[in-house]
mmCIF file of C-alpha atoms in Angstrom:
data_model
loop_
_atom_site.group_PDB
_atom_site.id
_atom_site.type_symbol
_atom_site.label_atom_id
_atom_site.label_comp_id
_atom_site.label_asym_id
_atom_site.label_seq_id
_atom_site.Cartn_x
_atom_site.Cartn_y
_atom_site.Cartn_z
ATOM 1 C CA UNK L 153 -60.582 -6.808 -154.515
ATOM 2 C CA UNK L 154 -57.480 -5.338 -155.519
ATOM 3 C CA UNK L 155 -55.285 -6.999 -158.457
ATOM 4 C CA UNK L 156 -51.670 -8.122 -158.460
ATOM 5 C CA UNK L 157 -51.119 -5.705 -161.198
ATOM 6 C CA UNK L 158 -52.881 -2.771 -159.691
ATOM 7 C CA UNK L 159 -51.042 -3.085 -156.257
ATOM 8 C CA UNK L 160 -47.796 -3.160 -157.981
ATOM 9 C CA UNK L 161 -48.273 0.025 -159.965
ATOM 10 C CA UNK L 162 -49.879 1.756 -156.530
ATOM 11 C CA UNK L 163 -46.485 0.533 -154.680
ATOM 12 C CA UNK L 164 -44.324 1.676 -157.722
ATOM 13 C CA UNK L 165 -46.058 5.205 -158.282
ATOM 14 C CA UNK L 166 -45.265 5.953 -154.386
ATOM 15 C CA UNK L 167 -41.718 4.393 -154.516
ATOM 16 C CA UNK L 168 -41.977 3.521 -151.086
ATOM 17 C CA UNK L 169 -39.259 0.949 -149.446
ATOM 18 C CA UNK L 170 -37.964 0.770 -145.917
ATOM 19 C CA UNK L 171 -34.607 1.842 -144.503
ATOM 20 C CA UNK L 172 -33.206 2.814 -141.233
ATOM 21 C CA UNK L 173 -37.381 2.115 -140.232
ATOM 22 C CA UNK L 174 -37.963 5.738 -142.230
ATOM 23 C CA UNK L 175 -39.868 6.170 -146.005
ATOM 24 C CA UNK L 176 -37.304 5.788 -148.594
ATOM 25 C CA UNK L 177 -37.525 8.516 -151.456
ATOM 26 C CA UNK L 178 -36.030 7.947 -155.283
ATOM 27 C CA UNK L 179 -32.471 9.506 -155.557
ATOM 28 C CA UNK L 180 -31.849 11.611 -158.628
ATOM 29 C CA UNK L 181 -29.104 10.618 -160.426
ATOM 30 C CA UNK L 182 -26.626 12.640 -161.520
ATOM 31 C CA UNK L 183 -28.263 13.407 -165.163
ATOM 32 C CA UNK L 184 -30.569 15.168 -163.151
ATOM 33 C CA UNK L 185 -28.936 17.322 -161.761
ATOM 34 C CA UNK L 186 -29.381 20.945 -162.897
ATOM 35 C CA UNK L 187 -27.297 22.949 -159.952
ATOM 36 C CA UNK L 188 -25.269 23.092 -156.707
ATOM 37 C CA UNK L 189 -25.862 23.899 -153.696
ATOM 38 C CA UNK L 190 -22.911 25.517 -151.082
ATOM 39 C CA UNK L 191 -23.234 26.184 -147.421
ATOM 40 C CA UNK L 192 -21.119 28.547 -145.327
ATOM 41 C CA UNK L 193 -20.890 29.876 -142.303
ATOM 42 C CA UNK L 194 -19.201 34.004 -141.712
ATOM 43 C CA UNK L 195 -17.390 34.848 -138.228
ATOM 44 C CA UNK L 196 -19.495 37.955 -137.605
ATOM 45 C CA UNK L 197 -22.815 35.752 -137.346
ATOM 46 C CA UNK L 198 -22.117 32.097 -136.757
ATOM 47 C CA UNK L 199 -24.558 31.453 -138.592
ATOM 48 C CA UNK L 200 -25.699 28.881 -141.494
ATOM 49 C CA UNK L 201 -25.892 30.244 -145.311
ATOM 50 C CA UNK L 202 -26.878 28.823 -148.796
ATOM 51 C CA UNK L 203 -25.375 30.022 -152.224
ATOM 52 C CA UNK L 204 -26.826 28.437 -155.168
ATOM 53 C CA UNK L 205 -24.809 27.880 -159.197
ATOM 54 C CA UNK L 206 -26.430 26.781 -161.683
ATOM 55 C CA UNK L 207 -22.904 25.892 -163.773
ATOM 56 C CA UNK L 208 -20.584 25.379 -160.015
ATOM 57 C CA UNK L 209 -18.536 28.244 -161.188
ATOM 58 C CA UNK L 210 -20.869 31.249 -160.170
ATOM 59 C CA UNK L 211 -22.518 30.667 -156.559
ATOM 60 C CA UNK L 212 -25.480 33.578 -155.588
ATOM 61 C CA UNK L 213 -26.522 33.931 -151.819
ATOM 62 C CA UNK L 214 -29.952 33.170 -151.474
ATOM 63 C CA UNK L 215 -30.818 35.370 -148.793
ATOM 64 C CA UNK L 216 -28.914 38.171 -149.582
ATOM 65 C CA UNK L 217 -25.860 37.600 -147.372
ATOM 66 C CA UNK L 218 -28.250 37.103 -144.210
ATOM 67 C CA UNK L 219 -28.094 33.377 -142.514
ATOM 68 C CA UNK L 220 -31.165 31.110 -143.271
ATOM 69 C CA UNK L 221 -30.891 29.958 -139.754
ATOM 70 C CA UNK L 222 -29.593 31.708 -136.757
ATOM 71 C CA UNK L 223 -26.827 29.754 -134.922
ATOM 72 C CA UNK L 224 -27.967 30.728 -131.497
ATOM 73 C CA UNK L 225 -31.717 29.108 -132.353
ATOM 74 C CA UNK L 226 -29.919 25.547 -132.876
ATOM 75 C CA UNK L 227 -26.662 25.352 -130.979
ATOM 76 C CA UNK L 228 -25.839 25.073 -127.371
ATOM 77 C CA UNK L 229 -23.216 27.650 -127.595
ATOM 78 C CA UNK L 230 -25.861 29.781 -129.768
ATOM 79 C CA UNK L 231 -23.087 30.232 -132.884
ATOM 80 C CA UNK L 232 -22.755 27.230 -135.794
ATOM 81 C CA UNK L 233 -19.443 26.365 -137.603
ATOM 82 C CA UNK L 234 -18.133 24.145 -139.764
ATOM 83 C CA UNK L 235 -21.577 22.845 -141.929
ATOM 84 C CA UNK L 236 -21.617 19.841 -144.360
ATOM 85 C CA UNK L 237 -24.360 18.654 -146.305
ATOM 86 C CA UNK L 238 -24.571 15.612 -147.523
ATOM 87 C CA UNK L 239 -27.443 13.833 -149.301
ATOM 88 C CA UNK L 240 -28.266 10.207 -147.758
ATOM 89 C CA UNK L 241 -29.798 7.203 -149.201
ATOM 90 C CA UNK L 242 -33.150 7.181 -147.778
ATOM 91 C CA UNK L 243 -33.813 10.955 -149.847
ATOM 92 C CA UNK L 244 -32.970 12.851 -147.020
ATOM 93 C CA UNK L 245 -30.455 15.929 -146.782
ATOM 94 C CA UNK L 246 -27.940 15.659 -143.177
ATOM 95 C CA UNK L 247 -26.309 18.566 -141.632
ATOM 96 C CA UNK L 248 -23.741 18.431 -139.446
ATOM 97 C CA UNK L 249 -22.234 21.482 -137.700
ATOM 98 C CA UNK L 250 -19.884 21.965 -135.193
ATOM 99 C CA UNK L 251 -21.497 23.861 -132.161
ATOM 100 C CA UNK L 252 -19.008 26.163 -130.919
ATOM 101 C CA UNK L 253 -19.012 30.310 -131.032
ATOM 102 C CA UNK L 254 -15.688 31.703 -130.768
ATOM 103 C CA UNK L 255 -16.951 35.360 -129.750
ATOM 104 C CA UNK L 256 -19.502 34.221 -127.486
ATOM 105 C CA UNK L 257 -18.222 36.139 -124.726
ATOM 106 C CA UNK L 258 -18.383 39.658 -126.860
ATOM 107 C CA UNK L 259 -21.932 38.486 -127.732
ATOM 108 C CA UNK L 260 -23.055 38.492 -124.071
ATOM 109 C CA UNK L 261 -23.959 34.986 -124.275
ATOM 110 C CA UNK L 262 -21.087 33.799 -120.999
ATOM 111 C CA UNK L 263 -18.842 35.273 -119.123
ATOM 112 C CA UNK L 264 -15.810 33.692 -120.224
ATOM 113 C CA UNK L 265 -13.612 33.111 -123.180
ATOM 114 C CA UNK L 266 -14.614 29.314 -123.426
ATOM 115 C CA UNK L 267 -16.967 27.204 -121.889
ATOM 116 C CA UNK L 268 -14.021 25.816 -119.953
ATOM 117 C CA UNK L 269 -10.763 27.158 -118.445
ATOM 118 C CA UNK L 270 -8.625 27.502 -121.631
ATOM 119 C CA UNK L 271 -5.712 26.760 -119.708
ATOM 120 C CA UNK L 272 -6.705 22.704 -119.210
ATOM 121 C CA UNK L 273 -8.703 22.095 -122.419
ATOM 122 C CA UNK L 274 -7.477 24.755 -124.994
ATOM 123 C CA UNK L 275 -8.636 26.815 -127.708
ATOM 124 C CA UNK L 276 -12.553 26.586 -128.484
ATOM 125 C CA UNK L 277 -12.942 23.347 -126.127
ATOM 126 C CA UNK L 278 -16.424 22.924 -127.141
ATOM 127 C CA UNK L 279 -18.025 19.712 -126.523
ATOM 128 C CA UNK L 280 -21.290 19.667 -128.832
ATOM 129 C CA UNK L 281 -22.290 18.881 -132.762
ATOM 130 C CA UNK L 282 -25.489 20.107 -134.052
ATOM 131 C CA UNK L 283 -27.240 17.376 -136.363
ATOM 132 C CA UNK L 284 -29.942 18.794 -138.577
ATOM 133 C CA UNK L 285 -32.017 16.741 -141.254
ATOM 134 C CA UNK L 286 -34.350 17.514 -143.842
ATOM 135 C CA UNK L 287 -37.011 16.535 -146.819
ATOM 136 C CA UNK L 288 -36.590 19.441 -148.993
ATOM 137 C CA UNK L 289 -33.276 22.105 -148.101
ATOM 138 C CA UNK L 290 -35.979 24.229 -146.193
ATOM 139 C CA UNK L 291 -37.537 22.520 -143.224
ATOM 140 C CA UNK L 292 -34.944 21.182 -140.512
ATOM 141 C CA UNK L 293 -35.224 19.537 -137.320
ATOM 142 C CA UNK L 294 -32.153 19.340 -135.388
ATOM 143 C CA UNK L 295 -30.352 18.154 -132.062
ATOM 144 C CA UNK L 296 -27.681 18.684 -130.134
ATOM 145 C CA UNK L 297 -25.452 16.114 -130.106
ATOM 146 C CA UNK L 298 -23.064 16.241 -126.999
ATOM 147 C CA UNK L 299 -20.083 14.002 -127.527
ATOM 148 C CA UNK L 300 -18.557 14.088 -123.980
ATOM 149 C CA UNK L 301 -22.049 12.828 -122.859
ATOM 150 C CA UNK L 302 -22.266 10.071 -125.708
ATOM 151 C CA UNK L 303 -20.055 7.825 -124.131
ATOM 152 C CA UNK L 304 -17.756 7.942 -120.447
ATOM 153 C CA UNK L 305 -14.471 7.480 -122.440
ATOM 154 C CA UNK L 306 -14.809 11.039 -123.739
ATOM 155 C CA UNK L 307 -16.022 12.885 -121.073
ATOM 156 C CA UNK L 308 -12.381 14.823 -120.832
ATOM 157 C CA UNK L 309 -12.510 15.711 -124.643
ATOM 158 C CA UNK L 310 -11.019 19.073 -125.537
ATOM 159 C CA UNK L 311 -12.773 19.640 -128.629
ATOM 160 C CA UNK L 312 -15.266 18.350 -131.410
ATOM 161 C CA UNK L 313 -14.994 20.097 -134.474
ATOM 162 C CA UNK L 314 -15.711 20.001 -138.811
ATOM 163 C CA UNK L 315 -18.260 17.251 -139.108
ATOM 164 C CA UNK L 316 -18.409 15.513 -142.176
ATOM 165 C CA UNK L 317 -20.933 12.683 -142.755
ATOM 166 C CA UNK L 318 -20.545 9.476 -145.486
ATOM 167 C CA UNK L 319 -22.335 6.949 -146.518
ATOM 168 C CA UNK L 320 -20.682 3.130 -145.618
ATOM 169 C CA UNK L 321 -22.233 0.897 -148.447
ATOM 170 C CA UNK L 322 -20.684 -2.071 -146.131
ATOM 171 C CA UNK L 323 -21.761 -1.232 -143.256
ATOM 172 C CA UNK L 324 -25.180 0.230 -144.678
ATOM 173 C CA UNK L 325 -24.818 3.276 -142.336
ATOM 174 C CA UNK L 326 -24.029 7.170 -142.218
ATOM 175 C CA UNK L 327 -20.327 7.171 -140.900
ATOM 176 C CA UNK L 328 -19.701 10.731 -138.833
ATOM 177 C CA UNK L 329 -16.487 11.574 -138.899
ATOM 178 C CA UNK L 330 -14.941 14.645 -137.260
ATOM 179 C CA UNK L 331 -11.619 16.702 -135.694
ATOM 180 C CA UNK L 332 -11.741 15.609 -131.373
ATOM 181 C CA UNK L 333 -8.753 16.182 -128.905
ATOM 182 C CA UNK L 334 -8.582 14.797 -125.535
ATOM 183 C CA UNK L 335 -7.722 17.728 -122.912
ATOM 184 C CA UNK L 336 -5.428 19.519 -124.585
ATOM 185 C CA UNK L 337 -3.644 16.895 -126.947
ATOM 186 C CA UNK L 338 -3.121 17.366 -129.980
ATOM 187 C CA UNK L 339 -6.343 16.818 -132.679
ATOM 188 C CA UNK L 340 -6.764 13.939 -135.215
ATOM 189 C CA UNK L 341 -10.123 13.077 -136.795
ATOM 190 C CA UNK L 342 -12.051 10.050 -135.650
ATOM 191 C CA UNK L 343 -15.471 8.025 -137.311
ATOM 192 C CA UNK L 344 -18.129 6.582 -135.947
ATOM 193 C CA UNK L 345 -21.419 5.145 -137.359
ATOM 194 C CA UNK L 346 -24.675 7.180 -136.684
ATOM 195 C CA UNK L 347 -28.127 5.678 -135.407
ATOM 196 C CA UNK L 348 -30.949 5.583 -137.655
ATOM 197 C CA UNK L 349 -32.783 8.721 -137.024
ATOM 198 C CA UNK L 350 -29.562 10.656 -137.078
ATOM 199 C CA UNK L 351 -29.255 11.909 -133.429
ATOM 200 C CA UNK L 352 -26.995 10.218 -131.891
ATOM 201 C CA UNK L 353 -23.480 8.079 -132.315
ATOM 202 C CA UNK L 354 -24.288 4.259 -132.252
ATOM 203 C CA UNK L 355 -20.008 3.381 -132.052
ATOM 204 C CA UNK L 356 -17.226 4.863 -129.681
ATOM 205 C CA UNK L 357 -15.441 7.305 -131.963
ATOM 206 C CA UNK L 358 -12.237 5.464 -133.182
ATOM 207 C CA UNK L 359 -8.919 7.432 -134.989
ATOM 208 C CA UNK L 360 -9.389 7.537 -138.312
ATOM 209 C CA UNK L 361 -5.855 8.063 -139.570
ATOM 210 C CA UNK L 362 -2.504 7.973 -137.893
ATOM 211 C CA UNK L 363 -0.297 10.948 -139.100
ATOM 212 C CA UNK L 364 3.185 9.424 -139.877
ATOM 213 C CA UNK L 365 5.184 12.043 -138.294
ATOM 214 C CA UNK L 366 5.198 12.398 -134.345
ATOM 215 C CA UNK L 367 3.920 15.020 -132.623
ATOM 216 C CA UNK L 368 1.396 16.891 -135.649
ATOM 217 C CA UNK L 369 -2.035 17.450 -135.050
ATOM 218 C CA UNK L 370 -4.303 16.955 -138.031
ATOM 219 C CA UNK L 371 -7.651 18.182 -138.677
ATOM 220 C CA UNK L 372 -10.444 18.785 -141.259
ATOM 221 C CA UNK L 373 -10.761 15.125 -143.350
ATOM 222 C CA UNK L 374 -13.304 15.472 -146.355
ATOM 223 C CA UNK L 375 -13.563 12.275 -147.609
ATOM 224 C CA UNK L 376 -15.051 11.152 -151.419
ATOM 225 C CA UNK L 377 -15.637 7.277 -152.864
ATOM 226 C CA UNK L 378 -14.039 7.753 -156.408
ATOM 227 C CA UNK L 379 -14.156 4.379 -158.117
ATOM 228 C CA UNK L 380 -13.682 1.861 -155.833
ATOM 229 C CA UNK L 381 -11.216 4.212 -154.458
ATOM 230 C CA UNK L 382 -11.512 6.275 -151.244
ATOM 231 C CA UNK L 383 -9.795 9.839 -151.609
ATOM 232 C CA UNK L 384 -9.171 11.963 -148.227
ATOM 233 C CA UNK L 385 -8.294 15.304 -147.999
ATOM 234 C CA UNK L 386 -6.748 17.133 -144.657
ATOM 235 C CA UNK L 387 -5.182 19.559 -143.128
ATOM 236 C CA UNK L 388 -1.693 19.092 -140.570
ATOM 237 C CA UNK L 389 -0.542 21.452 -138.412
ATOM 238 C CA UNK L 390 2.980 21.091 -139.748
ATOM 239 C CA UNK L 391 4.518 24.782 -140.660
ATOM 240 C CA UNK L 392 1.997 26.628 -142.733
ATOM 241 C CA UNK L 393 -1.286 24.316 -142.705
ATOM 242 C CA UNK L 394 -2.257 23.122 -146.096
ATOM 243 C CA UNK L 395 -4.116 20.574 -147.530
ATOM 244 C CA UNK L 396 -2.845 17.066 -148.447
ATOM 245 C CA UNK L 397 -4.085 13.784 -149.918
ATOM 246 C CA UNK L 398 -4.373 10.558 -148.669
ATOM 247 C CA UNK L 399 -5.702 7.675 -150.657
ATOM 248 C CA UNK L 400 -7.761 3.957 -149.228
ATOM 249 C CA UNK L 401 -9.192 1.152 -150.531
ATOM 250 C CA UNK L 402 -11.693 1.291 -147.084
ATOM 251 C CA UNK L 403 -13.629 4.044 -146.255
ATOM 252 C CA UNK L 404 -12.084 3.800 -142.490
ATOM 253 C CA UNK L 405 -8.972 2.493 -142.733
ATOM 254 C CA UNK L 406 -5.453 1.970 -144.723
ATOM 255 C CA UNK L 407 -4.803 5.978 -145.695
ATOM 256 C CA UNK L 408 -2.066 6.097 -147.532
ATOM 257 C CA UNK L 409 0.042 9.079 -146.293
ATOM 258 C CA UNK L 410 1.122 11.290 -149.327
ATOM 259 C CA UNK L 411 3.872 14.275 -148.610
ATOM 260 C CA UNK L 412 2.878 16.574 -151.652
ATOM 261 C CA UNK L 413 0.606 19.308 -149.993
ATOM 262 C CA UNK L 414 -2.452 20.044 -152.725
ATOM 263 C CA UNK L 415 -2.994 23.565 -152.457
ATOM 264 C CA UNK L 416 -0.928 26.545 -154.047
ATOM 265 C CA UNK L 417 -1.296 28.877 -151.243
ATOM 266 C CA UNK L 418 1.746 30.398 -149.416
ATOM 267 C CA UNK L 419 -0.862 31.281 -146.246
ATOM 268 C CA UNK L 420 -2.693 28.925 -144.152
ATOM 269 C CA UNK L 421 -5.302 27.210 -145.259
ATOM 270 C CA UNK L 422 -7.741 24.629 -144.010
ATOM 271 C CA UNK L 423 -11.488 22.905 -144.428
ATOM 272 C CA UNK L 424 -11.104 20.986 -147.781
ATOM 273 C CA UNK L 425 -13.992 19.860 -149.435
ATOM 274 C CA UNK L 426 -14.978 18.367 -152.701
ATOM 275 C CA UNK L 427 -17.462 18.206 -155.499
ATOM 276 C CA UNK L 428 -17.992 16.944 -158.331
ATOM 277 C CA UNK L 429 -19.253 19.113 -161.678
ATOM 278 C CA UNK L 430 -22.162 17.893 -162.847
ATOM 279 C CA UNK L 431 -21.899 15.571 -166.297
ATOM 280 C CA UNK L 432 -17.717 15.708 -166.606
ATOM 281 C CA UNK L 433 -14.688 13.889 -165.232
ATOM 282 C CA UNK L 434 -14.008 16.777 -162.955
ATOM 283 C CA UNK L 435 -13.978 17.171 -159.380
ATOM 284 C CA UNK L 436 -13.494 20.917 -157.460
ATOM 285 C CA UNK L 437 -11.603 21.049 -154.114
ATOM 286 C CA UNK L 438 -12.632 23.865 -152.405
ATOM 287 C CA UNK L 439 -10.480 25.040 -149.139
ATOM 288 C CA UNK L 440 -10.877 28.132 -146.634
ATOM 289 C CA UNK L 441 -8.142 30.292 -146.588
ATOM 290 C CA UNK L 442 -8.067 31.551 -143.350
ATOM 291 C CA UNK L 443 -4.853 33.743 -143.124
ATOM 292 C CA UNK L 444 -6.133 36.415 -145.776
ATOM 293 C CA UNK L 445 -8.512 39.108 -144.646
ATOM 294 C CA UNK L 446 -11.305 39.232 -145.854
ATOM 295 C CA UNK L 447 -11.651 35.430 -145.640
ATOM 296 C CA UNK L 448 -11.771 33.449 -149.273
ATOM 297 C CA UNK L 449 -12.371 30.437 -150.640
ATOM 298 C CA UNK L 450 -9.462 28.826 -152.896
ATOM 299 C CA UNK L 451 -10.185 26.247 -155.826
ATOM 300 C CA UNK L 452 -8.297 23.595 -157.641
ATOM 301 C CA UNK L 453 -9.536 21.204 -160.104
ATOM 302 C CA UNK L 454 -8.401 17.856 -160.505
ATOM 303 C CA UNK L 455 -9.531 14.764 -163.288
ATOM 304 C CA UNK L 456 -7.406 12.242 -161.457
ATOM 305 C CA UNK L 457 -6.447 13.283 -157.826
ATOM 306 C CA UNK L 458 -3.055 13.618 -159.103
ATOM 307 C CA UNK L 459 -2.753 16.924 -161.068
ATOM 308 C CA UNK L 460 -4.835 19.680 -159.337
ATOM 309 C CA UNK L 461 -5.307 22.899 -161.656
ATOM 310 C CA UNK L 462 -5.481 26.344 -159.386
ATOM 311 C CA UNK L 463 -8.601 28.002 -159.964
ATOM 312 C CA UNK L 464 -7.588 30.827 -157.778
ATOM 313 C CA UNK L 465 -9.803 32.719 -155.417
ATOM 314 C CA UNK L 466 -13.518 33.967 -155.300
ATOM 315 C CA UNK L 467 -13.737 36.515 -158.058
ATOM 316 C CA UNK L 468 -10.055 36.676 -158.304
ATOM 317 C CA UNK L 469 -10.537 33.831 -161.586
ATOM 318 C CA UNK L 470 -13.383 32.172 -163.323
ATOM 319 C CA UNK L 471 -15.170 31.696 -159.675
ATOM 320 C CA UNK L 472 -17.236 34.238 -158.563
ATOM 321 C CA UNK L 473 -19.636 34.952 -155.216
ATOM 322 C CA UNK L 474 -22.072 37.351 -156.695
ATOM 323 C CA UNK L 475 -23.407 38.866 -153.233
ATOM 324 C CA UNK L 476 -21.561 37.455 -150.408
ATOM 325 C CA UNK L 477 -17.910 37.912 -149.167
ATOM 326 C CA UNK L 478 -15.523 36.304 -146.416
ATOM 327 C CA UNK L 479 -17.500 33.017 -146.711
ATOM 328 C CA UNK L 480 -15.913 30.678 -143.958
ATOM 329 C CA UNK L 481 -15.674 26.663 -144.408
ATOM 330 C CA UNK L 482 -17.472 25.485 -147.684
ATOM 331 C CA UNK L 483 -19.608 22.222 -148.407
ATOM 332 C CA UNK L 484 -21.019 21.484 -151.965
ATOM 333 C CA UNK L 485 -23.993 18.883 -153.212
ATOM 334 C CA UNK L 486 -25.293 18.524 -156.570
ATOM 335 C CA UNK L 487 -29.100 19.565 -156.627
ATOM 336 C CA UNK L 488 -32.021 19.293 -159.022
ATOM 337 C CA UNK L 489 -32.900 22.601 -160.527
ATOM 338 C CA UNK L 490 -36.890 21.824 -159.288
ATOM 339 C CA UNK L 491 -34.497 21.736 -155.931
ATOM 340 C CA UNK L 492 -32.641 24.892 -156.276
ATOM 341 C CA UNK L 493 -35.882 26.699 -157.753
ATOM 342 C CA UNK L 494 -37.885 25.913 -154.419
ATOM 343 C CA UNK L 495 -35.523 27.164 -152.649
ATOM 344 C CA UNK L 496 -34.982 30.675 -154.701
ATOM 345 C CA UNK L 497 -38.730 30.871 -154.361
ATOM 346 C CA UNK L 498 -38.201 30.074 -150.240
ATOM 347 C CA UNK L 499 -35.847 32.670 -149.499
ATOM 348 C CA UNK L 500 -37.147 35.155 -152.563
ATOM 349 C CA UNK L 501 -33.811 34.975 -154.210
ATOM 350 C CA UNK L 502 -34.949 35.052 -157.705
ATOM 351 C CA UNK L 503 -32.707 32.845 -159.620
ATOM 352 C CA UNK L 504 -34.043 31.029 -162.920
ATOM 353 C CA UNK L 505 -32.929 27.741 -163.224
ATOM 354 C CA UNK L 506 -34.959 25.334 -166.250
ATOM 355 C CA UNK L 507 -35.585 21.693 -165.965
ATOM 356 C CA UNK L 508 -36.588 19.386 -163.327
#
């Protein structure tokens, strides 16, 4: 017969509990963290990329430039856009992408300019988000989720764009949240709460955030739990579209409208984002500056949300892209370096990272 003792050091050597009915794996904390990990997407492909930095100021493509997955093997629309990563608390890594190719039509993937007349439902009018999930950065599964189909109040939807998922320690599930228009009104971002095996919405999508001034669409939320503190960055369509802040005490509710806009750039910007460097009170907002060609990536710095340093541009300042230009709509995790070493080896990238 089997001991107490000896069952409860077999149980605690495989670390195995129970959530959302899947086998829960040991988070790292952040001490173990030896690198970061950024996804990207580029126009010309629409397709998904990885850059890896071991010190979050110098990011190398691990692929050379070419997309680790094709867009048109896991969207509807065959093109990706928008990715976020985010790492849950059962030990597995979400993607969410927005499924939508804007040159689908030059492709020769349809005959039109949009899946629908343009006219009625606008620019892009896509309908679908790609959901992706994985044990180890290299192995996905995925499905297409299609939000007009997910429930009969948003069968006229105009759009479903920028995915980001977060984890609600109240409600002990992954809250979606993403840009939507109805026909061709104008865009806010709603939530919802996701079903266990990440493939579907569980909750009608409600708004997450009423913009105080009539009339001005709103788009892109990133959101980050700071404290006890929820911090929200987002872009309005009001004059040249920048980023602003908005602050909560709830992770859905009670945004605090603030009329300081973030970002130093003079162009139009858009798809905020932010991490967190690894071991300091620091946290890096990335953003996608969209009306410069080639396309960049701008990046402030902040200790306390309210003074944001400008970092400047990829390899305009202290960040650098090593092998990759005109990078389009940034996410950033922390990653082990036993993490970011698998995947160099995956994808033959050869970067030497040390420790575990």
């Amino acid at each position: 017969m089997i001991s107490l003792r000896s069952m409860f050091l077999m149980l605690s050597v495989l670390l195995i509990t129970t959530t959302y009915g899947q086998t829960r794996r040991k988070l790292p904390k952040e001490k173990q963290m030896g690198a970061y990990l950024l996804v990207y997407f580029k126009d010309d492909t629409h397709g998904l990329y990885y850059a890896v930095s071991k010190d979050g100021y110098s990011f190398t493509d691990v692929n050379g430039s070419k997309p680790i997955i094709a867009g048109d093997t896991i969207a509807e629309q065959k093109g990706i856009r928008d990715p976020y990563i985010y790492r849950a608390p059962d030990g597995m890594f979400y993607l969410a992408l927005t499924d939508l190719h804007i040159y689908a039509k030059k492709a020769g993937y349809r005959d039109s300019e949009w899946e629908r007349d343009g006219a009625q439902y606008g620019w892009g009018n896509n309908r679908g988000i790609v959901l992706m999930k994985s044990p180890d950065l290299i192995h996905w599964s995925h499905t297409v989720l299609r939000v007009d189909k997910a429930f009969p109040e948003l069968a006229n939807i105009g759009c479903a764009w920028a995915p980001e998922l977060i984890y609600d320690e109240k409600e002990r599930k992954t809250m979606m949240y993403f840009t939507m228009r109805f026909g061709k009104e104008k865009e806010k971002v709603y939530y919802t709460y996701m079903n266990k095996d990440f493939t579907a919405m569980e909750t009608l999508p409600k708004a997450l955030f009423e913009y105080p001034k009539p009339n001005i669409a709103y788009i892109d939320a990133d959101i980050t739990k700071v404290g006890n503190k929820y911090h929200m960055f987002y872009v309005p369509h009001e004059g040249t579209a920048g980023i602003k802040h908005a602050v909560s005490d709830s992770i859905n509710a009670g945004y605090r409208y603030e009329e300081t806009q973030v970002d130093p750039e003079r162009v139009g910007c858009e798809a905020p984002t932010i991490y967190k460097r690894i071991g300091e009170n620091k946290w890096v907002l990335i953003y996608d500056i969209y009306r410069i060609n080639p396309h960049n990536f701008g990046f402030s710095e902040t200790s306390d949300f309210v003074h944001f340093k400008n970092l400047g541009h990829f390899n305009e300042g202290v960040m650098k892209a090593t092998n990759f230009s005109s990078p389009k709509h940034p996410a950033v995790i922390q990653i082990t370096a036993k993490e970011a070493r698998k995947i160099s080896k995956n994808w033959n990238s050869g970067l030497q990272l040390q420790g575990n």
